[in-house]
Amino acid sequence: VDFDLAPYLKTWQNRINAALNALVTPPGKPSHRLQEAMRYSLLAGGKRVRPILCLAAAEAIGADTRPILPTACAIEMIHTYSLIHDDLPAMDNDDFRRGMPTLHRAFDEATAILAGDALLTLAFEILAVDDSANRLPADQRIVIIHSLAQAAGAAGMIEGQMQDIQQEGQRLALEDLEALHRLKTGALIEAAVSAGAVLGGGSERQQVDLRSYARHLGLAFQVTDDILNVTGDPAVMGKATGTDATRQKNTYPALMGLPAAQQRAQTLIEKALKALVGFDTKANPLRSIARYVIERRN
Ligand code: IPE
Ligand code: IPE
Ligand code: MG
Ligand code: MG
């Protein structure tokens, strides 16, 4: 694909960061510890892959992205909350995230739990209210609230996290690992793309194709996260590596070896690209992001 992804990502990251900054109230008093903690994690950086996928899906069908930016930001809040809780001592017990000490390290455990709760709740408040100039129709917002609630909750990400924790130290069958990855990481990525497709006014066909793209991409994203936990440079990643093996996590490299895991990610990305054959050059950002997902170094 003839498309320069780096400036595209940079532009969207800047717009998303500015919008997130405006959506989370700056602490008014020194006692506003909760706001400070929410901002610490949310504005720490992060690739913003999920909100960008949402916006790029809308672009692929030629839609105006302005009304979709608050939704994209809400998705990033749900994702950031999931990372804060994922890093807690009772979960993965990690000390670094996005190149900084994890929230429970920089603040304390109770604050990290509460800041996560508050970000998740704020996401749904933004989806419900949306007081921007380009606000979306209420019926569309209800569809998105429903779909993101499902993806983030007990039928999606949280069930995936439950399985991930419960199955530490047990050796899963490959199909069970795939199901786990589709839940813990795939579901939110699929919902992000789907939100862009729905809010962008995509046809039934376009929505189906974009969801198929996202399903393959979402799994490939977590397979690559597993691979990078083995091969990545912690300084580039902004988080520790080698931790999955220590915690006896079920991962693609652990179950099938590194070369087969890399091959699997490659095959998934080819399938994701195939789902986009019906789209014109406006889908080039999505095509380019697909390659980036498996070639990324952080
Ligand atoms: C990390 O997500 C956790 C997974 C679900 C694999 P990202 O790799 O998108 O992390 P950030 O948002 O860039 O920090
Ligand atoms: C994170 O999975 C998934 C969610 C936060 C839902 P991991 O635990 O594998 O991700 P990292 O490697 O800590 O970012
Ligand atoms: Mg985890
Ligand atoms: Mg983790």
mmCIF file of N, CA and C in Angstrom, residues 71-140:
data_model
loop_
_atom_site.group_PDB
_atom_site.id
_atom_site.type_symbol
_atom_site.label_atom_id
_atom_site.label_comp_id
_atom_site.label_asym_id
_atom_site.label_seq_id
_atom_site.Cartn_x
_atom_site.Cartn_y
_atom_site.Cartn_z
ATOM 1 N N THR A 71 -16.447 9.755 20.570
ATOM 2 C CA THR A 71 -16.577 8.296 20.688
ATOM 3 C C THR A 71 -15.195 7.643 20.700
ATOM 4 N N ALA A 72 -14.332 8.107 19.803
ATOM 5 C CA ALA A 72 -12.967 7.563 19.753
ATOM 6 C C ALA A 72 -12.264 7.778 21.099
ATOM 7 N N CYS A 73 -12.467 8.945 21.687
ATOM 8 C CA CYS A 73 -11.847 9.241 22.991
ATOM 9 C C CYS A 73 -12.417 8.347 24.094
ATOM 10 N N ALA A 74 -13.718 8.108 24.053
ATOM 11 C CA ALA A 74 -14.334 7.231 25.051
ATOM 12 C C ALA A 74 -13.728 5.826 24.959
ATOM 13 N N ILE A 75 -13.488 5.358 23.747
ATOM 14 C CA ILE A 75 -12.883 4.032 23.562
ATOM 15 C C ILE A 75 -11.478 3.990 24.165
ATOM 16 N N GLU A 76 -10.727 5.064 23.971
ATOM 17 C CA GLU A 76 -9.379 5.108 24.555
ATOM 18 C C GLU A 76 -9.445 5.122 26.090
ATOM 19 N N MET A 77 -10.469 5.748 26.648
ATOM 20 C CA MET A 77 -10.632 5.748 28.120
ATOM 21 C C MET A 77 -10.906 4.341 28.635
ATOM 22 N N ILE A 78 -11.744 3.608 27.916
ATOM 23 C CA ILE A 78 -12.027 2.223 28.321
ATOM 24 C C ILE A 78 -10.737 1.400 28.262
ATOM 25 N N HIS A 79 -9.978 1.597 27.190
ATOM 26 C CA HIS A 79 -8.711 0.868 27.043
ATOM 27 C C HIS A 79 -7.730 1.235 28.165
ATOM 28 N N THR A 80 -7.592 2.525 28.446
ATOM 29 C CA THR A 80 -6.635 2.957 29.477
ATOM 30 C C THR A 80 -7.031 2.410 30.850
ATOM 31 N N TYR A 81 -8.318 2.453 31.130
ATOM 32 C CA TYR A 81 -8.770 1.861 32.404
ATOM 33 C C TYR A 81 -8.360 0.386 32.469
ATOM 34 N N SER A 82 -8.528 -0.330 31.343
ATOM 35 C CA SER A 82 -8.217 -1.769 31.364
ATOM 36 C C SER A 82 -6.727 -2.003 31.627
ATOM 37 N N LEU A 83 -5.885 -1.102 31.144
ATOM 38 C CA LEU A 83 -4.437 -1.234 31.398
ATOM 39 C C LEU A 83 -4.119 -0.959 32.866
ATOM 40 N N ILE A 84 -4.758 0.062 33.439
ATOM 41 C CA ILE A 84 -4.515 0.397 34.855
ATOM 42 C C ILE A 84 -4.844 -0.813 35.730
ATOM 43 N N HIS A 85 -5.986 -1.412 35.487
ATOM 44 C CA HIS A 85 -6.378 -2.571 36.293
ATOM 45 C C HIS A 85 -5.551 -3.809 35.941
ATOM 46 N N ASP A 86 -5.197 -3.973 34.673
ATOM 47 C CA ASP A 86 -4.376 -5.116 34.247
ATOM 48 C C ASP A 86 -3.024 -5.136 34.961
ATOM 49 N N ASP A 87 -2.507 -3.949 35.264
ATOM 50 C CA ASP A 87 -1.184 -3.841 35.887
ATOM 51 C C ASP A 87 -1.209 -4.009 37.411
ATOM 52 N N LEU A 88 -2.367 -4.002 38.024
ATOM 53 C CA LEU A 88 -2.457 -4.060 39.488
ATOM 54 C C LEU A 88 -1.781 -5.316 40.052
ATOM 55 N N PRO A 89 -1.308 -5.228 41.284
ATOM 56 C CA PRO A 89 -0.671 -6.397 41.919
ATOM 57 C C PRO A 89 -1.519 -7.670 41.856
ATOM 58 N N ALA A 90 -2.822 -7.538 41.981
ATOM 59 C CA ALA A 90 -3.682 -8.725 41.954
ATOM 60 C C ALA A 90 -3.841 -9.292 40.542
ATOM 61 N N MET A 91 -3.455 -8.517 39.542
ATOM 62 C CA MET A 91 -3.561 -8.970 38.152
ATOM 63 C C MET A 91 -2.155 -9.304 37.641
ATOM 64 N N ASP A 92 -1.601 -8.485 36.750
ATOM 65 C CA ASP A 92 -0.275 -8.816 36.200
ATOM 66 C C ASP A 92 0.888 -8.281 37.037
ATOM 67 N N ASN A 93 0.575 -7.435 37.995
ATOM 68 C CA ASN A 93 1.598 -6.893 38.903
ATOM 69 C C ASN A 93 2.774 -6.281 38.152
ATOM 70 N N ASP A 94 2.495 -5.315 37.303
ATOM 71 C CA ASP A 94 3.544 -4.666 36.519
ATOM 72 C C ASP A 94 3.877 -3.279 37.055
ATOM 73 N N ASP A 95 5.158 -2.915 36.898
ATOM 74 C CA ASP A 95 5.656 -1.651 37.451
ATOM 75 C C ASP A 95 5.770 -0.536 36.428
ATOM 76 N N PHE A 96 5.794 -0.892 35.131
ATOM 77 C CA PHE A 96 5.954 0.135 34.097
ATOM 78 C C PHE A 96 4.898 0.014 33.022
ATOM 79 N N ARG A 97 4.468 1.141 32.531
ATOM 80 C CA ARG A 97 3.443 1.199 31.484
ATOM 81 C C ARG A 97 3.612 2.521 30.760
ATOM 82 N N ARG A 98 3.585 2.483 29.463
ATOM 83 C CA ARG A 98 3.700 3.706 28.646
ATOM 84 C C ARG A 98 4.925 4.530 29.077
ATOM 85 N N GLY A 99 5.983 3.812 29.424
ATOM 86 C CA GLY A 99 7.253 4.463 29.737
ATOM 87 C C GLY A 99 7.318 5.139 31.090
ATOM 88 N N MET A 100 6.320 4.873 31.926
ATOM 89 C CA MET A 100 6.294 5.507 33.249
ATOM 90 C C MET A 100 5.931 4.446 34.296
ATOM 91 N N PRO A 101 6.177 4.751 35.570
ATOM 92 C CA PRO A 101 5.692 3.823 36.598
ATOM 93 C C PRO A 101 4.178 3.633 36.454
ATOM 94 N N THR A 102 3.710 2.433 36.698
ATOM 95 C CA THR A 102 2.262 2.185 36.627
ATOM 96 C C THR A 102 1.553 3.054 37.668
ATOM 97 N N LEU A 103 0.268 3.220 37.460
ATOM 98 C CA LEU A 103 -0.479 4.163 38.310
ATOM 99 C C LEU A 103 -0.418 3.763 39.790
ATOM 100 N N HIS A 104 -0.541 2.468 40.079
ATOM 101 C CA HIS A 104 -0.506 2.073 41.498
ATOM 102 C C HIS A 104 0.877 2.270 42.101
ATOM 103 N N ARG A 105 1.914 2.327 41.256
ATOM 104 C CA ARG A 105 3.271 2.611 41.732
ATOM 105 C C ARG A 105 3.462 4.107 41.965
ATOM 106 N N ALA A 106 2.970 4.906 41.012
ATOM 107 C CA ALA A 106 3.153 6.357 41.106
ATOM 108 C C ALA A 106 2.244 6.948 42.195
ATOM 109 N N PHE A 107 1.054 6.375 42.346
ATOM 110 C CA PHE A 107 0.114 6.833 43.373
ATOM 111 C C PHE A 107 0.007 5.729 44.424
ATOM 112 N N ASP A 108 -1.092 5.017 44.436
ATOM 113 C CA ASP A 108 -1.222 3.862 45.327
ATOM 114 C C ASP A 108 -2.322 2.990 44.750
ATOM 115 N N GLU A 109 -2.453 1.796 45.317
ATOM 116 C CA GLU A 109 -3.360 0.820 44.736
ATOM 117 C C GLU A 109 -4.812 1.283 44.736
ATOM 118 N N ALA A 110 -5.251 1.834 45.839
ATOM 119 C CA ALA A 110 -6.651 2.266 45.921
ATOM 120 C C ALA A 110 -6.934 3.338 44.873
ATOM 121 N N THR A 111 -6.014 4.280 44.730
ATOM 122 C CA THR A 111 -6.206 5.348 43.742
ATOM 123 C C THR A 111 -6.247 4.767 42.332
ATOM 124 N N ALA A 112 -5.408 3.763 42.060
ATOM 125 C CA ALA A 112 -5.390 3.159 40.724
ATOM 126 C C ALA A 112 -6.710 2.448 40.435
ATOM 127 N N ILE A 113 -7.229 1.757 41.413
ATOM 128 C CA ILE A 113 -8.524 1.075 41.227
ATOM 129 C C ILE A 113 -9.606 2.114 40.938
ATOM 130 N N LEU A 114 -9.608 3.172 41.725
ATOM 131 C CA LEU A 114 -10.661 4.182 41.586
ATOM 132 C C LEU A 114 -10.515 4.982 40.294
ATOM 133 N N ALA A 115 -9.297 5.306 39.914
ATOM 134 C CA ALA A 115 -9.088 6.056 38.661
ATOM 135 C C ALA A 115 -9.538 5.203 37.473
ATOM 136 N N GLY A 116 -9.286 3.898 37.538
ATOM 137 C CA GLY A 116 -9.777 3.001 36.496
ATOM 138 C C GLY A 116 -11.294 3.001 36.450
ATOM 139 N N ASP A 117 -11.910 2.856 37.602
ATOM 140 C CA ASP A 117 -13.387 2.898 37.682
ATOM 141 C C ASP A 117 -13.915 4.202 37.081
ATOM 142 N N ALA A 118 -13.260 5.299 37.414
ATOM 143 C CA ALA A 118 -13.747 6.613 36.975
ATOM 144 C C ALA A 118 -13.587 6.795 35.462
ATOM 145 N N LEU A 119 -12.503 6.277 34.893
ATOM 146 C CA LEU A 119 -12.305 6.388 33.440
ATOM 147 C C LEU A 119 -13.334 5.553 32.684
ATOM 148 N N LEU A 120 -13.605 4.372 33.188
ATOM 149 C CA LEU A 120 -14.619 3.519 32.538
ATOM 150 C C LEU A 120 -15.984 4.209 32.568
ATOM 151 N N THR A 121 -16.305 4.783 33.710
ATOM 152 C CA THR A 121 -17.607 5.439 33.862
ATOM 153 C C THR A 121 -17.694 6.695 33.006
ATOM 154 N N LEU A 122 -16.614 7.462 32.989
ATOM 155 C CA LEU A 122 -16.583 8.694 32.191
ATOM 156 C C LEU A 122 -16.780 8.382 30.709
ATOM 157 N N ALA A 123 -16.205 7.273 30.262
ATOM 158 C CA ALA A 123 -16.356 6.888 28.846
ATOM 159 C C ALA A 123 -17.834 6.797 28.485
ATOM 160 N N PHE A 124 -18.607 6.162 29.325
ATOM 161 C CA PHE A 124 -20.029 5.983 29.002
ATOM 162 C C PHE A 124 -20.816 7.289 29.178
ATOM 163 N N GLU A 125 -20.352 8.132 30.087
ATOM 164 C CA GLU A 125 -20.977 9.457 30.200
ATOM 165 C C GLU A 125 -20.784 10.245 28.903
ATOM 166 N N ILE A 126 -19.570 10.200 28.364
ATOM 167 C CA ILE A 126 -19.278 10.924 27.115
ATOM 168 C C ILE A 126 -20.112 10.356 25.961
ATOM 169 N N LEU A 127 -20.215 9.045 25.905
ATOM 170 C CA LEU A 127 -21.007 8.423 24.831
ATOM 171 C C LEU A 127 -22.478 8.820 24.946
ATOM 172 N N ALA A 128 -22.955 8.956 26.171
ATOM 173 C CA ALA A 128 -24.371 9.275 26.372
ATOM 174 C C ALA A 128 -24.671 10.751 26.116
ATOM 175 N N VAL A 129 -23.786 11.628 26.575
ATOM 176 C CA VAL A 129 -24.110 13.055 26.546
ATOM 177 C C VAL A 129 -23.646 13.739 25.262
ATOM 178 N N ASP A 130 -22.386 13.630 24.942
ATOM 179 C CA ASP A 130 -21.847 14.233 23.715
ATOM 180 C C ASP A 130 -22.398 15.635 23.467
ATOM 181 N N ASP A 131 -21.817 16.626 24.104
ATOM 182 C CA ASP A 131 -22.309 17.993 23.910
ATOM 183 C C ASP A 131 -21.435 18.766 22.921
ATOM 184 N N SER A 132 -20.734 18.034 22.052
ATOM 185 C CA SER A 132 -19.920 18.721 21.049
ATOM 186 C C SER A 132 -20.823 19.346 19.982
ATOM 187 N N ALA A 133 -20.238 20.233 19.198
ATOM 188 C CA ALA A 133 -21.006 20.929 18.161
ATOM 189 C C ALA A 133 -21.546 19.940 17.116
ATOM 190 N N ASN A 134 -20.807 18.882 16.881
ATOM 191 C CA ASN A 134 -21.193 17.918 15.844
ATOM 192 C C ASN A 134 -21.830 16.678 16.462
ATOM 193 N N ARG A 135 -22.804 16.883 17.327
ATOM 194 C CA ARG A 135 -23.248 15.706 18.095
ATOM 195 C C ARG A 135 -23.996 14.701 17.224
ATOM 196 N N LEU A 136 -23.893 13.455 17.671
ATOM 197 C CA LEU A 136 -24.489 12.346 16.923
ATOM 198 C C LEU A 136 -25.937 12.161 17.351
ATOM 199 N N PRO A 137 -26.780 11.631 16.470
ATOM 200 C CA PRO A 137 -28.167 11.348 16.840
ATOM 201 C C PRO A 137 -28.234 10.364 18.009
ATOM 202 N N ALA A 138 -29.229 10.549 18.882
ATOM 203 C CA ALA A 138 -29.339 9.736 20.097
ATOM 204 C C ALA A 138 -29.470 8.244 19.770
ATOM 205 N N ASP A 139 -30.204 7.891 18.717
ATOM 206 C CA ASP A 139 -30.381 6.463 18.419
ATOM 207 C C ASP A 139 -29.050 5.814 18.030
ATOM 208 N N GLN A 140 -28.205 6.550 17.315
ATOM 209 C CA GLN A 140 -26.880 6.011 16.965
ATOM 210 C C GLN A 140 -26.028 5.832 18.218
#
